[in-house]
Amino acid sequence: MKRPDIVWRSLAAMAVGGTGIFNVLYAWLQHHHGRYLVLREYLPLGVIHTSWLLSVFAGIALFLLAWGLYKRKRRAWWLTIAALAVAVIAHLLKGLDYDAAMVNLMLLFVLLLFSRSYTVASDPASLGRSLVILCGVTAVLYSYGLFGFYLLDRHFGARFDFRMAAKESGRMLFTGNNPTHLPRTHRAKWFLDSLWIGEIVAVGYGASLVFRPVVYRRRVKPGEHRQAGEIIKAWGRSPLAHLLLLPDKSYFFSASRRSVIGYTVVGNVAVALGDPVGPMEESETIITGFKGFCEQHDWHPAFFQVLPELLPFYTKAGFEYLKVGEEAVIDLAAFSLEGSKMKGVRNATGKLQRQGYRVCFHRPPLSEELLGKLKLISDAWLKSQHGGEKRFALGWFDRRYLQKSTVAVVEGPAGEAVAFANMLVTHHSREGAVDLMRRLPEAPNGTMELLFASLAEYFRDQGLRGFNLGLAPLSGLGSPGALPAERVAHLFYEHFNAFYSYKGLRRFKEKFHPRWEPRYLVYPAGWILPKVALAVVRANSGGRLGDYIRGLRPRLVRGGKKNGRLPPDPEKNLQKSNH
């Protein structure tokens, strides 16, 4: 958001809030007796009193609407225009207060001139819900007041029947006046205070619902999934692009329909996975368009795991960025198990191969028998992780999804399946990768080395240039001159390996001597970074934050290492890392 726009909407919101306070104070403190007498000759007393009450209510409404105007809510703008119009009429009818009416009228004209600045939507379903809640709460408060006055009449020094109690309750709730009988005891005073507090809470809660952000309801129109698939096949630059086709994503297309952004919304943060997919020349346009789309819905836009090549487009659009780790990519043209550098991998794979282990590749469609074997491995792996399936930046076990994939399966001497990975191929960058990587807890050491080495050879034989091993979270951070947020993330990398083997994961991938490419989190402003980071975690955990935390918790086993704590397993974290 440009600074002049922020200044303008801040001033407008303060003007509306200040005018609201002015209306309330003016109604209570200013009395022009001569004007009042003139009106009494032409208007009934009830009209004058009702107008006074409307000016007070309009002032309160303007004060509550100020925050919605600051957020550029279109619904708040309409309600503000209506409240200002009511205030103008009310001030004139209650006492010919033309000076107060002029203040409201001038502000009304200013807001009309800038009507195009208020374009942010509120959740459509929440308006009806707020009205229902307000009506329900009002009915409850009215009943509470009725029975309160009826049962506590002696505390007011009066004798209330139901008709009188109903009148007193309505007088307090709907006119803002004190009851005709003042409280004489502490209990009566407490009852009146509770009735006022209940009304204020009800109005505040209703207002919060009226202006809440548009609630994310995932809707993919017919043909959008197919169109996104065609764009990804033609322009995908990262293995992440394939994950946009999973059913937890919604799509934002460019005006030309040649580029697409896949995103999900957590709270009011719209998290896009990776960069926009499409021609490079459209990147700046679709990033700006997505930002505007999110602002229309009162969402904060963010992009997770973006490539460094597109960072200038994000910064030009007003975003900030934070390095979140480095991705390991094997250069397949130079890959070989020969030589001293690959001795560790060669020994691990050779040992398993001599024991009868091998990697078999299965092309789609996969048989039901094979899918059943893979499901057993997946279930055992999930059980060992003490958590549920991940989402968003990872796939999850779904038969329809896997059936369309080529799968590499590690088989034991007797032909039993002990591990598997499904494969992704990005044709635009000619790069291979894997998504799900799962193994039985009792699979022998070296299983993942055998799987990765076989995958690298397979991708090389397919004519691909690189094999993407996925992200090593928080690695490569903390360089001289790094931002404070990056230095904090580096502290996690250095000191929280008991919960997630960040260093072990990087060491495992370094066995294959890849090149390391930085990946970034892009967010709108520094103050929103903690909320964006939490939204990414929740998106990756499928909204189940508790499962994510349990998945990071170290296991305690009897007879284990020191204090019964099992050391972090980089092979298992390898399967949890984002690709």
mmCIF file of N, CA, C and O in Angstrom, residues 371-389 397 417-420 436-443 555 569 572 575-576:
data_model
loop_
_atom_site.group_PDB
_atom_site.id
_atom_site.type_symbol
_atom_site.label_atom_id
_atom_site.label_comp_id
_atom_site.label_asym_id
_atom_site.label_seq_id
_atom_site.Cartn_x
_atom_site.Cartn_y
_atom_site.Cartn_z
ATOM 1 N N LEU A 371 -1.009 -50.307 -4.533
ATOM 2 C CA LEU A 371 -1.480 -49.212 -3.687
ATOM 3 C C LEU A 371 -1.740 -49.693 -2.260
ATOM 4 O O LEU A 371 -1.502 -48.952 -1.292
ATOM 5 N N GLY A 372 -2.222 -50.919 -2.123
ATOM 6 C CA GLY A 372 -2.432 -51.473 -0.785
ATOM 7 C C GLY A 372 -1.126 -51.623 -0.026
ATOM 8 O O GLY A 372 -1.058 -51.331 1.181
ATOM 9 N N LYS A 373 -0.070 -52.070 -0.701
ATOM 10 C CA LYS A 373 1.242 -52.195 -0.055
ATOM 11 C C LYS A 373 1.780 -50.820 0.357
ATOM 12 O O LYS A 373 2.342 -50.664 1.450
ATOM 13 N N LEU A 374 1.610 -49.840 -0.535
ATOM 14 C CA LEU A 374 2.086 -48.496 -0.220
ATOM 15 C C LEU A 374 1.313 -47.894 0.955
ATOM 16 O O LEU A 374 1.885 -47.171 1.764
ATOM 17 N N LYS A 375 0.022 -48.219 1.047
ATOM 18 C CA LYS A 375 -0.790 -47.716 2.151
ATOM 19 C C LYS A 375 -0.292 -48.264 3.484
ATOM 20 O O LYS A 375 -0.261 -47.544 4.496
ATOM 21 N N LEU A 376 0.117 -49.516 3.521
ATOM 22 C CA LEU A 376 0.647 -50.100 4.760
ATOM 23 C C LEU A 376 1.924 -49.375 5.189
ATOM 24 O O LEU A 376 2.118 -49.093 6.375
ATOM 25 N N ILE A 377 2.794 -49.073 4.223
ATOM 26 C CA ILE A 377 4.024 -48.343 4.538
ATOM 27 C C ILE A 377 3.682 -46.954 5.055
ATOM 28 O O ILE A 377 4.234 -46.486 6.063
ATOM 29 N N SER A 378 2.756 -46.282 4.359
ATOM 30 C CA SER A 378 2.385 -44.920 4.740
ATOM 31 C C SER A 378 1.783 -44.883 6.147
ATOM 32 O O SER A 378 2.132 -44.014 6.958
ATOM 33 N N ASP A 379 0.896 -45.815 6.445
ATOM 34 C CA ASP A 379 0.262 -45.834 7.769
ATOM 35 C C ASP A 379 1.285 -46.068 8.872
ATOM 36 O O ASP A 379 1.233 -45.432 9.941
ATOM 37 N N ALA A 380 2.225 -46.981 8.627
ATOM 38 C CA ALA A 380 3.257 -47.263 9.633
ATOM 39 C C ALA A 380 4.154 -46.047 9.835
ATOM 40 O O ALA A 380 4.555 -45.735 10.968
ATOM 41 N N TRP A 381 4.468 -45.359 8.742
ATOM 42 C CA TRP A 381 5.316 -44.171 8.849
ATOM 43 C C TRP A 381 4.601 -43.056 9.621
ATOM 44 O O TRP A 381 5.191 -42.421 10.497
ATOM 45 N N LEU A 382 3.318 -42.824 9.309
ATOM 46 C CA LEU A 382 2.559 -41.783 10.007
ATOM 47 C C LEU A 382 2.459 -42.095 11.496
ATOM 48 O O LEU A 382 2.555 -41.202 12.337
ATOM 49 N N LYS A 383 2.258 -43.365 11.835
ATOM 50 C CA LYS A 383 2.167 -43.751 13.237
ATOM 51 C C LYS A 383 3.473 -43.464 13.964
ATOM 52 O O LYS A 383 3.476 -43.009 15.118
ATOM 53 N N SER A 384 4.583 -43.691 13.299
ATOM 54 C CA SER A 384 5.882 -43.448 13.939
ATOM 55 C C SER A 384 6.167 -41.961 14.116
ATOM 56 O O SER A 384 6.990 -41.577 14.944
ATOM 57 N N GLN A 385 5.458 -41.108 13.350
ATOM 58 C CA GLN A 385 5.681 -39.657 13.429
ATOM 59 C C GLN A 385 4.820 -38.978 14.490
ATOM 60 O O GLN A 385 5.001 -37.801 14.766
ATOM 61 N N HIS A 386 3.861 -39.718 15.061
ATOM 62 C CA HIS A 386 2.973 -39.152 16.096
ATOM 63 C C HIS A 386 2.233 -37.926 15.578
ATOM 64 O O HIS A 386 2.001 -36.964 16.303
ATOM 65 N N GLY A 387 1.866 -37.915 14.329
ATOM 66 C CA GLY A 387 1.144 -36.778 13.766
ATOM 67 C C GLY A 387 0.323 -37.204 12.573
ATOM 68 O O GLY A 387 0.282 -38.386 12.200
ATOM 69 N N GLY A 388 -0.368 -36.255 11.963
ATOM 70 C CA GLY A 388 -1.197 -36.543 10.807
ATOM 71 C C GLY A 388 -0.505 -36.166 9.513
ATOM 72 O O GLY A 388 0.663 -35.759 9.486
ATOM 73 N N GLU A 389 -1.255 -36.299 8.425
ATOM 74 C CA GLU A 389 -0.737 -35.952 7.114
ATOM 75 C C GLU A 389 -0.461 -34.456 7.017
ATOM 76 O O GLU A 389 -1.183 -33.637 7.578
ATOM 77 N N PHE A 397 -1.155 -39.018 1.246
ATOM 78 C CA PHE A 397 -1.507 -40.300 0.646
ATOM 79 C C PHE A 397 -2.964 -40.271 0.189
ATOM 80 O O PHE A 397 -3.895 -40.229 0.990
ATOM 81 N N ALA A 417 7.747 -54.684 0.013
ATOM 82 C CA ALA A 417 7.975 -53.242 -0.135
ATOM 83 C C ALA A 417 8.310 -52.644 1.222
ATOM 84 O O ALA A 417 7.587 -52.849 2.195
ATOM 85 N N VAL A 418 9.424 -51.885 1.303
ATOM 86 C CA VAL A 418 9.841 -51.296 2.574
ATOM 87 C C VAL A 418 9.872 -49.767 2.518
ATOM 88 O O VAL A 418 9.916 -49.108 3.566
ATOM 89 N N ALA A 419 9.839 -49.183 1.324
ATOM 90 C CA ALA A 419 9.865 -47.720 1.175
ATOM 91 C C ALA A 419 9.382 -47.366 -0.215
ATOM 92 O O ALA A 419 9.418 -48.192 -1.137
ATOM 93 N N PHE A 420 8.920 -46.132 -0.373
ATOM 94 C CA PHE A 420 8.499 -45.687 -1.704
ATOM 95 C C PHE A 420 8.566 -44.169 -1.782
ATOM 96 O O PHE A 420 8.631 -43.465 -0.759
ATOM 97 N N LEU A 436 5.865 -37.561 -1.883
ATOM 98 C CA LEU A 436 5.784 -38.450 -0.731
ATOM 99 C C LEU A 436 7.023 -39.336 -0.665
ATOM 100 O O LEU A 436 7.396 -39.970 -1.663
ATOM 101 N N MET A 437 7.677 -39.395 0.482
ATOM 102 C CA MET A 437 8.789 -40.325 0.725
ATOM 103 C C MET A 437 8.513 -41.016 2.048
ATOM 104 O O MET A 437 8.550 -40.371 3.100
ATOM 105 N N ARG A 438 8.237 -42.296 2.007
ATOM 106 C CA ARG A 438 7.848 -42.988 3.238
ATOM 107 C C ARG A 438 8.485 -44.373 3.281
ATOM 108 O O ARG A 438 8.666 -45.028 2.253
ATOM 109 N N ARG A 439 8.819 -44.782 4.507
ATOM 110 C CA ARG A 439 9.440 -46.083 4.687
ATOM 111 C C ARG A 439 8.952 -46.713 5.973
ATOM 112 O O ARG A 439 8.446 -46.030 6.864
ATOM 113 N N LEU A 440 9.075 -48.011 6.055
ATOM 114 C CA LEU A 440 8.732 -48.706 7.282
ATOM 115 C C LEU A 440 9.734 -48.337 8.373
ATOM 116 O O LEU A 440 10.927 -48.160 8.089
ATOM 117 N N PRO A 441 9.285 -48.218 9.617
ATOM 118 C CA PRO A 441 10.219 -47.888 10.702
ATOM 119 C C PRO A 441 11.359 -48.894 10.823
ATOM 120 O O PRO A 441 12.471 -48.527 11.230
ATOM 121 N N GLU A 442 11.103 -50.170 10.457
ATOM 122 C CA GLU A 442 12.145 -51.205 10.576
ATOM 123 C C GLU A 442 12.989 -51.345 9.319
ATOM 124 O O GLU A 442 13.838 -52.245 9.241
ATOM 125 N N ALA A 443 12.796 -50.481 8.323
ATOM 126 C CA ALA A 443 13.621 -50.546 7.112
ATOM 127 C C ALA A 443 15.085 -50.342 7.480
ATOM 128 O O ALA A 443 15.413 -49.537 8.363
ATOM 129 N N ARG A 555 10.779 -38.451 20.302
ATOM 130 C CA ARG A 555 10.215 -39.638 20.923
ATOM 131 C C ARG A 555 11.044 -40.056 22.128
ATOM 132 O O ARG A 555 12.259 -39.961 22.144
ATOM 133 N N ASP A 569 16.142 -38.197 13.726
ATOM 134 C CA ASP A 569 16.445 -39.057 12.588
ATOM 135 C C ASP A 569 16.352 -38.233 11.311
ATOM 136 O O ASP A 569 15.262 -37.876 10.869
ATOM 137 N N LYS A 572 13.972 -39.498 8.580
ATOM 138 C CA LYS A 572 12.546 -39.256 8.772
ATOM 139 C C LYS A 572 12.209 -37.793 8.511
ATOM 140 O O LYS A 572 11.187 -37.480 7.900
ATOM 141 N N GLN A 575 11.710 -36.919 4.936
ATOM 142 C CA GLN A 575 10.389 -37.182 4.365
ATOM 143 C C GLN A 575 9.389 -36.114 4.774
ATOM 144 O O GLN A 575 8.337 -35.990 4.162
ATOM 145 N N LYS A 576 9.675 -35.329 5.847
ATOM 146 C CA LYS A 576 8.771 -34.277 6.279
ATOM 147 C C LYS A 576 9.135 -32.923 5.679
ATOM 148 O O LYS A 576 8.374 -31.980 5.789
#
